[in-house]
Amino acid sequence: MKPQAYIIGVGPGSSEFLSDRARDRLRRSQVVLGWDLDLLPARDLLSGKQVYLQNVRNYRETAKEVAEKFRDTDAAVAILRVGDPYISSGLTGLLELFAGYDIEVVPGVSSVQVAASLARINIDDAVVITFHESGDIEERKWFMLDALHRGRHLLMLAGEELRPDAAARYLVEHGIDQSLPVLICERLTLTDQNLIWTTLGGLREIKPYWLTVIAVIQPMSTLQI
C-alpha cells in the first residue's frame, strides 16, 4: 500500500478561507510540512502532529527529508501551501519529490482570486505571473509586459525576484501607460491587511511589503468582451 500525501491549499491567510476538505485531510494526517505562512491558517489543527517547518535556508532539504522519512510508513503527510497549490507553490517539484506516494491535491482559495475580487476584474481577462520562484526573470518580465501591451489586466505575485516598485519602473520604461490604476494588496485576509489604490506611475515611488499581490487594471475599452 502506498503512503499517503495530501498537498493542501490553505487559502490566502485567514482561517476563514480554509475549506472543509482541507480541514478533513489535515485531521487525517500525522505529519505536517510547510512554511510559517502555510501553517498560520491551520494552526488550530496542528496539535499532536509532527510539524516540519520550512524556511528560506532549508525548504528543499526539509521537504526531501520528510518525503524519504515517511515513504515506507503508514503515516499520512500533509504538505500545506498558502493559497492554492496550483498557483506559485512549487507543485511540480513536490509531485516529483513525493513520487511513489498516493497524492491528493486539495485546491484552495488563492490570493490572486482575492485580489481580483477586490479590483473587480475577471481573471479570464487577466494574466497571472509570479516572481516568488527562481527562474528566467527576464522572460517573465517580458511576458508581463506583453500581456499589458495586449490589453490584459495583470495580477502579479511580487517577490524577491522582482519587487513591486521595480516592476512598475520596468513597465513604464517599456511603454506601459503610467496612469493605469493599480491595487496593491498586502497581507490579504489577515487582520493587518492593507490595500492601496494608486497608479502604475505612483507605484514606482511606493515600497510595499515584498510578499504582495499587485493588480494592474486596464480600461474596459481595451478588453475583448
PDB file of C-alpha atoms in Angstrom:
ATOM      1  CA  MET A   1       0.000   0.000   0.000  1.00  0.00           C
ATOM      2  CA  LYS A   2       1.360   3.426  -0.948  1.00  0.00           C
ATOM      3  CA  PRO A   3       1.972   6.068   1.740  1.00  0.00           C
ATOM      4  CA  GLN A   4      -0.462   8.991   1.639  1.00  0.00           C
ATOM      5  CA  ALA A   5       0.403  12.611   0.919  1.00  0.00           C
ATOM      6  CA  TYR A   6      -2.041  15.500   0.802  1.00  0.00           C
ATOM      7  CA  ILE A   7      -0.901  18.719  -0.880  1.00  0.00           C
ATOM      8  CA  ILE A   8      -3.343  21.154   0.687  1.00  0.00           C
ATOM      9  CA  GLY A   9      -4.183  24.705  -0.308  1.00  0.00           C
ATOM     10  CA  VAL A  10      -4.915  26.542   2.937  1.00  0.00           C
ATOM     11  CA  GLY A  11      -6.206  29.788   1.433  1.00  0.00           C
ATOM     12  CA  PRO A  12      -4.714  33.287   1.391  1.00  0.00           C
ATOM     13  CA  GLY A  13      -4.033  33.596   5.115  1.00  0.00           C
ATOM     14  CA  SER A  14      -7.163  33.765   7.262  1.00  0.00           C
ATOM     15  CA  SER A  15      -8.553  30.513   8.654  1.00  0.00           C
ATOM     16  CA  GLU A  16     -11.968  31.662   7.351  1.00  0.00           C
ATOM     17  CA  PHE A  17     -10.811  30.557   3.887  1.00  0.00           C
ATOM     18  CA  LEU A  18      -9.697  27.066   4.955  1.00  0.00           C
ATOM     19  CA  SER A  19     -12.090  24.646   3.272  1.00  0.00           C
ATOM     20  CA  ASP A  20     -13.857  21.733   4.960  1.00  0.00           C
ATOM     21  CA  ARG A  21     -11.980  19.327   2.702  1.00  0.00           C
ATOM     22  CA  ALA A  22      -8.640  20.870   3.689  1.00  0.00           C
ATOM     23  CA  ARG A  23      -9.552  20.542   7.375  1.00  0.00           C
ATOM     24  CA  ASP A  24     -10.570  16.917   6.900  1.00  0.00           C
ATOM     25  CA  ARG A  25      -7.349  15.928   5.103  1.00  0.00           C
ATOM     26  CA  LEU A  26      -5.267  17.719   7.711  1.00  0.00           C
ATOM     27  CA  ARG A  27      -7.062  15.882  10.525  1.00  0.00           C
ATOM     28  CA  ARG A  28      -6.235  12.572   8.795  1.00  0.00           C
ATOM     29  CA  SER A  29      -2.537  13.402   8.716  1.00  0.00           C
ATOM     30  CA  GLN A  30       0.103  12.662  11.316  1.00  0.00           C
ATOM     31  CA  VAL A  31       2.885  14.697   9.686  1.00  0.00           C
ATOM     32  CA  VAL A  32       2.738  18.326   8.509  1.00  0.00           C
ATOM     33  CA  LEU A  33       5.195  20.144   6.248  1.00  0.00           C
ATOM     34  CA  GLY A  34       5.086  23.857   5.474  1.00  0.00           C
ATOM     35  CA  TRP A  35       6.359  27.394   5.900  1.00  0.00           C
ATOM     36  CA  ASP A  36       5.191  29.761   8.669  1.00  0.00           C
ATOM     37  CA  LEU A  37       2.604  31.374   6.372  1.00  0.00           C
ATOM     38  CA  ASP A  38       1.356  27.937   5.300  1.00  0.00           C
ATOM     39  CA  LEU A  39       0.797  26.847   8.885  1.00  0.00           C
ATOM     40  CA  LEU A  40      -0.896  30.060  10.033  1.00  0.00           C
ATOM     41  CA  PRO A  41      -4.461  29.347   8.789  1.00  0.00           C
ATOM     42  CA  ALA A  42      -4.306  25.783  10.148  1.00  0.00           C
ATOM     43  CA  ARG A  43      -2.606  26.445  13.492  1.00  0.00           C
ATOM     44  CA  ASP A  44      -5.609  25.170  15.480  1.00  0.00           C
ATOM     45  CA  LEU A  45      -5.360  21.778  13.756  1.00  0.00           C
ATOM     46  CA  LEU A  46      -1.683  21.038  14.384  1.00  0.00           C
ATOM     47  CA  SER A  47      -1.828  19.727  17.951  1.00  0.00           C
ATOM     48  CA  GLY A  48      -0.247  16.275  18.324  1.00  0.00           C
ATOM     49  CA  LYS A  49       1.217  16.227  14.810  1.00  0.00           C
ATOM     50  CA  GLN A  50       4.868  16.084  13.769  1.00  0.00           C
ATOM     51  CA  VAL A  51       5.481  19.501  12.227  1.00  0.00           C
ATOM     52  CA  TYR A  52       8.414  20.135   9.879  1.00  0.00           C
ATOM     53  CA  LEU A  53       8.914  23.861   9.386  1.00  0.00           C
ATOM     54  CA  GLN A  54      10.445  25.131   6.162  1.00  0.00           C
ATOM     55  CA  ASN A  55      12.313  28.392   5.752  1.00  0.00           C
ATOM     56  CA  VAL A  56      14.396  30.117   3.104  1.00  0.00           C
ATOM     57  CA  ARG A  57      17.536  28.218   4.139  1.00  0.00           C
ATOM     58  CA  ASN A  58      16.187  24.688   4.472  1.00  0.00           C
ATOM     59  CA  TYR A  59      12.981  24.349   2.453  1.00  0.00           C
ATOM     60  CA  ARG A  60      14.338  21.934  -0.157  1.00  0.00           C
ATOM     61  CA  GLU A  61      16.241  19.790   2.331  1.00  0.00           C
ATOM     62  CA  THR A  62      13.317  19.629   4.763  1.00  0.00           C
ATOM     63  CA  ALA A  63      10.845  18.575   2.060  1.00  0.00           C
ATOM     64  CA  LYS A  64      13.255  15.884   0.870  1.00  0.00           C
ATOM     65  CA  GLU A  65      13.780  14.692   4.451  1.00  0.00           C
ATOM     66  CA  VAL A  66      10.033  14.299   5.017  1.00  0.00           C
ATOM     67  CA  ALA A  67       9.462  12.557   1.666  1.00  0.00           C
ATOM     68  CA  GLU A  68      12.185   9.981   2.404  1.00  0.00           C
ATOM     69  CA  LYS A  69      11.490   9.524   6.121  1.00  0.00           C
ATOM     70  CA  PHE A  70       7.836   8.570   5.743  1.00  0.00           C
ATOM     71  CA  ARG A  71       7.986   6.796   2.372  1.00  0.00           C
ATOM     72  CA  ASP A  72       7.891   3.323   3.965  1.00  0.00           C
ATOM     73  CA  THR A  73       5.486   4.106   6.787  1.00  0.00           C
ATOM     74  CA  ASP A  74       1.717   4.304   7.170  1.00  0.00           C
ATOM     75  CA  ALA A  75       1.822   7.942   8.295  1.00  0.00           C
ATOM     76  CA  ALA A  76      -0.136  10.426   6.185  1.00  0.00           C
ATOM     77  CA  VAL A  77       1.773  13.581   5.278  1.00  0.00           C
ATOM     78  CA  ALA A  78       0.032  16.951   4.848  1.00  0.00           C
ATOM     79  CA  ILE A  79       2.004  19.432   2.756  1.00  0.00           C
ATOM     80  CA  LEU A  80       0.446  22.828   3.357  1.00  0.00           C
ATOM     81  CA  ARG A  81       0.660  25.583   0.758  1.00  0.00           C
ATOM     82  CA  VAL A  82      -0.719  29.075   1.241  1.00  0.00           C
ATOM     83  CA  GLY A  83      -3.378  29.949  -1.334  1.00  0.00           C
ATOM     84  CA  ASP A  84      -3.905  27.297  -3.984  1.00  0.00           C
ATOM     85  CA  PRO A  85      -1.325  24.558  -4.699  1.00  0.00           C
ATOM     86  CA  TYR A  86      -1.637  25.179  -8.431  1.00  0.00           C
ATOM     87  CA  ILE A  87      -0.546  28.828  -8.191  1.00  0.00           C
ATOM     88  CA  SER A  88       3.031  29.727  -7.253  1.00  0.00           C
ATOM     89  CA  SER A  89       3.533  26.796  -4.897  1.00  0.00           C
ATOM     90  CA  GLY A  90       6.252  24.659  -6.466  1.00  0.00           C
ATOM     91  CA  LEU A  91       3.714  21.925  -7.174  1.00  0.00           C
ATOM     92  CA  THR A  92       5.784  20.264  -9.906  1.00  0.00           C
ATOM     93  CA  GLY A  93       8.731  19.843  -7.582  1.00  0.00           C
ATOM     94  CA  LEU A  94       6.526  18.440  -4.799  1.00  0.00           C
ATOM     95  CA  LEU A  95       4.961  15.880  -7.137  1.00  0.00           C
ATOM     96  CA  GLU A  96       8.440  14.736  -8.144  1.00  0.00           C
ATOM     97  CA  LEU A  97       9.703  14.653  -4.567  1.00  0.00           C
ATOM     98  CA  PHE A  98       6.726  12.652  -3.286  1.00  0.00           C
ATOM     99  CA  ALA A  99       6.637  10.268  -6.249  1.00  0.00           C
ATOM    100  CA  GLY A 100       5.537   6.857  -5.023  1.00  0.00           C
ATOM    101  CA  TYR A 101       3.066   8.346  -2.560  1.00  0.00           C
ATOM    102  CA  ASP A 102      -0.674   8.264  -3.130  1.00  0.00           C
ATOM    103  CA  ILE A 103      -1.038  12.018  -3.691  1.00  0.00           C
ATOM    104  CA  GLU A 104      -4.223  14.054  -3.389  1.00  0.00           C
ATOM    105  CA  VAL A 105      -4.093  17.761  -4.222  1.00  0.00           C
ATOM    106  CA  VAL A 106      -6.687  19.822  -2.337  1.00  0.00           C
ATOM    107  CA  PRO A 107      -7.439  23.169  -4.042  1.00  0.00           C
ATOM    108  CA  GLY A 108      -7.613  26.356  -2.023  1.00  0.00           C
ATOM    109  CA  VAL A 109      -8.581  29.998  -2.444  1.00  0.00           C
ATOM    110  CA  SER A 110      -5.635  31.914  -3.882  1.00  0.00           C
ATOM    111  CA  SER A 111      -4.593  35.455  -3.019  1.00  0.00           C
ATOM    112  CA  VAL A 112      -4.885  36.020  -6.772  1.00  0.00           C
ATOM    113  CA  GLN A 113      -8.627  35.363  -6.546  1.00  0.00           C
ATOM    114  CA  VAL A 114      -8.998  37.660  -3.558  1.00  0.00           C
ATOM    115  CA  ALA A 115      -7.046  40.445  -5.293  1.00  0.00           C
ATOM    116  CA  ALA A 116      -9.159  40.050  -8.446  1.00  0.00           C
ATOM    117  CA  SER A 117     -12.361  40.324  -6.397  1.00  0.00           C
ATOM    118  CA  LEU A 118     -11.125  43.495  -4.687  1.00  0.00           C
ATOM    119  CA  ALA A 119     -10.006  45.001  -8.010  1.00  0.00           C
ATOM    120  CA  ARG A 120     -13.301  43.944  -9.661  1.00  0.00           C
ATOM    121  CA  ILE A 121     -11.635  42.220 -12.600  1.00  0.00           C
ATOM    122  CA  ASN A 122     -12.220  38.871 -14.286  1.00  0.00           C
ATOM    123  CA  ILE A 123      -9.272  36.515 -14.032  1.00  0.00           C
ATOM    124  CA  ASP A 124     -10.011  35.307 -17.564  1.00  0.00           C
ATOM    125  CA  ASP A 125      -9.357  38.895 -18.738  1.00  0.00           C
ATOM    126  CA  ALA A 126      -6.031  38.917 -16.885  1.00  0.00           C
ATOM    127  CA  VAL A 127      -2.610  37.331 -16.919  1.00  0.00           C
ATOM    128  CA  VAL A 128      -1.256  35.892 -13.670  1.00  0.00           C
ATOM    129  CA  ILE A 129       2.500  35.903 -13.171  1.00  0.00           C
ATOM    130  CA  THR A 130       4.621  35.116 -10.143  1.00  0.00           C
ATOM    131  CA  PHE A 131       8.000  36.326  -9.021  1.00  0.00           C
ATOM    132  CA  HIS A 132       8.063  34.096  -5.935  1.00  0.00           C
ATOM    133  CA  GLU A 133      10.150  31.431  -7.584  1.00  0.00           C
ATOM    134  CA  SER A 134      13.543  31.368  -9.243  1.00  0.00           C
ATOM    135  CA  GLY A 135      13.895  31.019 -12.997  1.00  0.00           C
ATOM    136  CA  ASP A 136      14.281  33.188 -16.066  1.00  0.00           C
ATOM    137  CA  ILE A 137      13.238  36.540 -14.632  1.00  0.00           C
ATOM    138  CA  GLU A 138      13.750  38.394 -17.917  1.00  0.00           C
ATOM    139  CA  GLU A 139      11.364  36.057 -19.720  1.00  0.00           C
ATOM    140  CA  ARG A 140       8.714  36.576 -17.053  1.00  0.00           C
ATOM    141  CA  LYS A 141       9.189  40.352 -17.172  1.00  0.00           C
ATOM    142  CA  TRP A 142       8.739  40.273 -20.951  1.00  0.00           C
ATOM    143  CA  PHE A 143       5.619  38.097 -20.590  1.00  0.00           C
ATOM    144  CA  MET A 144       4.156  40.603 -18.102  1.00  0.00           C
ATOM    145  CA  LEU A 145       4.960  43.473 -20.448  1.00  0.00           C
ATOM    146  CA  ASP A 146       3.485  41.706 -23.470  1.00  0.00           C
ATOM    147  CA  ALA A 147       0.249  40.951 -21.595  1.00  0.00           C
ATOM    148  CA  LEU A 148      -0.261  44.635 -20.772  1.00  0.00           C
ATOM    149  CA  HIS A 149       0.571  45.713 -24.327  1.00  0.00           C
ATOM    150  CA  ARG A 150      -2.162  43.300 -25.460  1.00  0.00           C
ATOM    151  CA  GLY A 151      -4.702  44.992 -23.188  1.00  0.00           C
ATOM    152  CA  ARG A 152      -4.930  42.344 -20.481  1.00  0.00           C
ATOM    153  CA  HIS A 153      -5.161  43.055 -16.777  1.00  0.00           C
ATOM    154  CA  LEU A 154      -2.139  41.963 -14.764  1.00  0.00           C
ATOM    155  CA  LEU A 155      -2.198  40.057 -11.479  1.00  0.00           C
ATOM    156  CA  MET A 156       1.365  39.913 -10.254  1.00  0.00           C
ATOM    157  CA  LEU A 157       2.643  37.994  -7.250  1.00  0.00           C
ATOM    158  CA  ALA A 158       5.614  40.117  -6.282  1.00  0.00           C
ATOM    159  CA  GLY A 159       8.643  38.640  -4.563  1.00  0.00           C
ATOM    160  CA  GLU A 160      12.360  38.963  -4.017  1.00  0.00           C
ATOM    161  CA  GLU A 161      12.878  38.226  -7.712  1.00  0.00           C
ATOM    162  CA  LEU A 162      11.011  41.426  -8.618  1.00  0.00           C
ATOM    163  CA  ARG A 163       9.585  43.850  -6.077  1.00  0.00           C
ATOM    164  CA  PRO A 164       6.502  45.984  -6.878  1.00  0.00           C
ATOM    165  CA  ASP A 165       8.285  49.316  -7.338  1.00  0.00           C
ATOM    166  CA  ALA A 166      10.909  47.736  -9.612  1.00  0.00           C
ATOM    167  CA  ALA A 167       8.165  46.098 -11.676  1.00  0.00           C
ATOM    168  CA  ALA A 168       6.397  49.438 -12.112  1.00  0.00           C
ATOM    169  CA  ARG A 169       9.597  51.158 -13.240  1.00  0.00           C
ATOM    170  CA  TYR A 170      10.261  48.399 -15.763  1.00  0.00           C
ATOM    171  CA  LEU A 171       6.755  48.586 -17.223  1.00  0.00           C
ATOM    172  CA  VAL A 172       6.662  52.376 -17.533  1.00  0.00           C
ATOM    173  CA  GLU A 173      10.140  52.443 -19.067  1.00  0.00           C
ATOM    174  CA  HIS A 174       8.898  49.958 -21.674  1.00  0.00           C
ATOM    175  CA  GLY A 175       5.887  51.961 -22.775  1.00  0.00           C
ATOM    176  CA  ILE A 176       3.036  50.993 -20.452  1.00  0.00           C
ATOM    177  CA  ASP A 177       0.714  53.885 -19.578  1.00  0.00           C
ATOM    178  CA  GLN A 178       1.719  55.155 -16.142  1.00  0.00           C
ATOM    179  CA  SER A 179      -1.842  56.331 -15.445  1.00  0.00           C
ATOM    180  CA  LEU A 180      -3.225  52.769 -15.317  1.00  0.00           C
ATOM    181  CA  PRO A 181      -4.934  52.096 -11.956  1.00  0.00           C
ATOM    182  CA  VAL A 182      -3.095  49.765  -9.587  1.00  0.00           C
ATOM    183  CA  LEU A 183      -4.318  47.997  -6.475  1.00  0.00           C
ATOM    184  CA  ILE A 184      -1.615  46.950  -4.015  1.00  0.00           C
ATOM    185  CA  CYS A 185      -2.761  44.078  -1.777  1.00  0.00           C
ATOM    186  CA  GLU A 186      -0.615  43.445   1.282  1.00  0.00           C
ATOM    187  CA  ARG A 187      -1.183  40.531   3.701  1.00  0.00           C
ATOM    188  CA  LEU A 188      -4.540  39.666   2.205  1.00  0.00           C
ATOM    189  CA  THR A 189      -7.318  38.457   4.558  1.00  0.00           C
ATOM    190  CA  LEU A 190      -5.135  38.844   7.670  1.00  0.00           C
ATOM    191  CA  THR A 191      -6.029  41.260  10.457  1.00  0.00           C
ATOM    192  CA  ASP A 192      -3.368  43.711   9.233  1.00  0.00           C
ATOM    193  CA  GLN A 193      -4.466  43.551   5.576  1.00  0.00           C
ATOM    194  CA  ASN A 194      -3.576  46.744   3.728  1.00  0.00           C
ATOM    195  CA  LEU A 195      -4.998  47.896   0.382  1.00  0.00           C
ATOM    196  CA  ILE A 196      -3.524  50.836  -1.502  1.00  0.00           C
ATOM    197  CA  TRP A 197      -5.017  52.355  -4.653  1.00  0.00           C
ATOM    198  CA  THR A 198      -2.502  54.179  -6.826  1.00  0.00           C
ATOM    199  CA  THR A 199      -1.351  54.292 -10.452  1.00  0.00           C
ATOM    200  CA  LEU A 200       1.425  52.451 -12.205  1.00  0.00           C
ATOM    201  CA  GLY A 201       3.450  55.654 -12.120  1.00  0.00           C
ATOM    202  CA  GLY A 202       2.710  56.123  -8.438  1.00  0.00           C
ATOM    203  CA  LEU A 203       3.774  52.573  -7.638  1.00  0.00           C
ATOM    204  CA  ARG A 204       7.315  53.436  -8.666  1.00  0.00           C
ATOM    205  CA  GLU A 205       7.616  55.566  -5.520  1.00  0.00           C
ATOM    206  CA  ILE A 206       5.976  53.088  -3.118  1.00  0.00           C
ATOM    207  CA  LYS A 207       7.793  50.244  -1.408  1.00  0.00           C
ATOM    208  CA  PRO A 208       5.062  47.887  -0.192  1.00  0.00           C
ATOM    209  CA  TYR A 209       5.621  44.665   1.697  1.00  0.00           C
ATOM    210  CA  TRP A 210       7.515  42.411  -0.701  1.00  0.00           C
ATOM    211  CA  LEU A 211       5.055  39.498  -0.444  1.00  0.00           C
ATOM    212  CA  THR A 212       2.259  41.375  -2.194  1.00  0.00           C
ATOM    213  CA  VAL A 213      -0.267  40.927  -4.996  1.00  0.00           C
ATOM    214  CA  ILE A 214      -0.414  43.779  -7.499  1.00  0.00           C
ATOM    215  CA  ALA A 215      -3.414  44.269  -9.793  1.00  0.00           C
ATOM    216  CA  VAL A 216      -2.798  46.497 -12.826  1.00  0.00           C
ATOM    217  CA  ILE A 217      -6.173  47.327 -14.323  1.00  0.00           C
ATOM    218  CA  GLN A 218      -6.884  48.060 -17.970  1.00  0.00           C
ATOM    219  CA  PRO A 219      -9.756  50.282 -19.168  1.00  0.00           C
ATOM    220  CA  MET A 220     -12.802  48.282 -20.247  1.00  0.00           C
ATOM    221  CA  SER A 221     -12.361  49.572 -23.809  1.00  0.00           C
ATOM    222  CA  THR A 222      -9.169  47.553 -24.243  1.00  0.00           C
ATOM    223  CA  LEU A 223     -10.794  44.230 -23.368  1.00  0.00           C
ATOM    224  CA  GLN A 224     -12.376  41.970 -25.949  1.00  0.00           C
ATOM    225  CA  ILE A 225     -15.694  41.038 -24.354  1.00  0.00           C
TER     226      ILE A 225
END
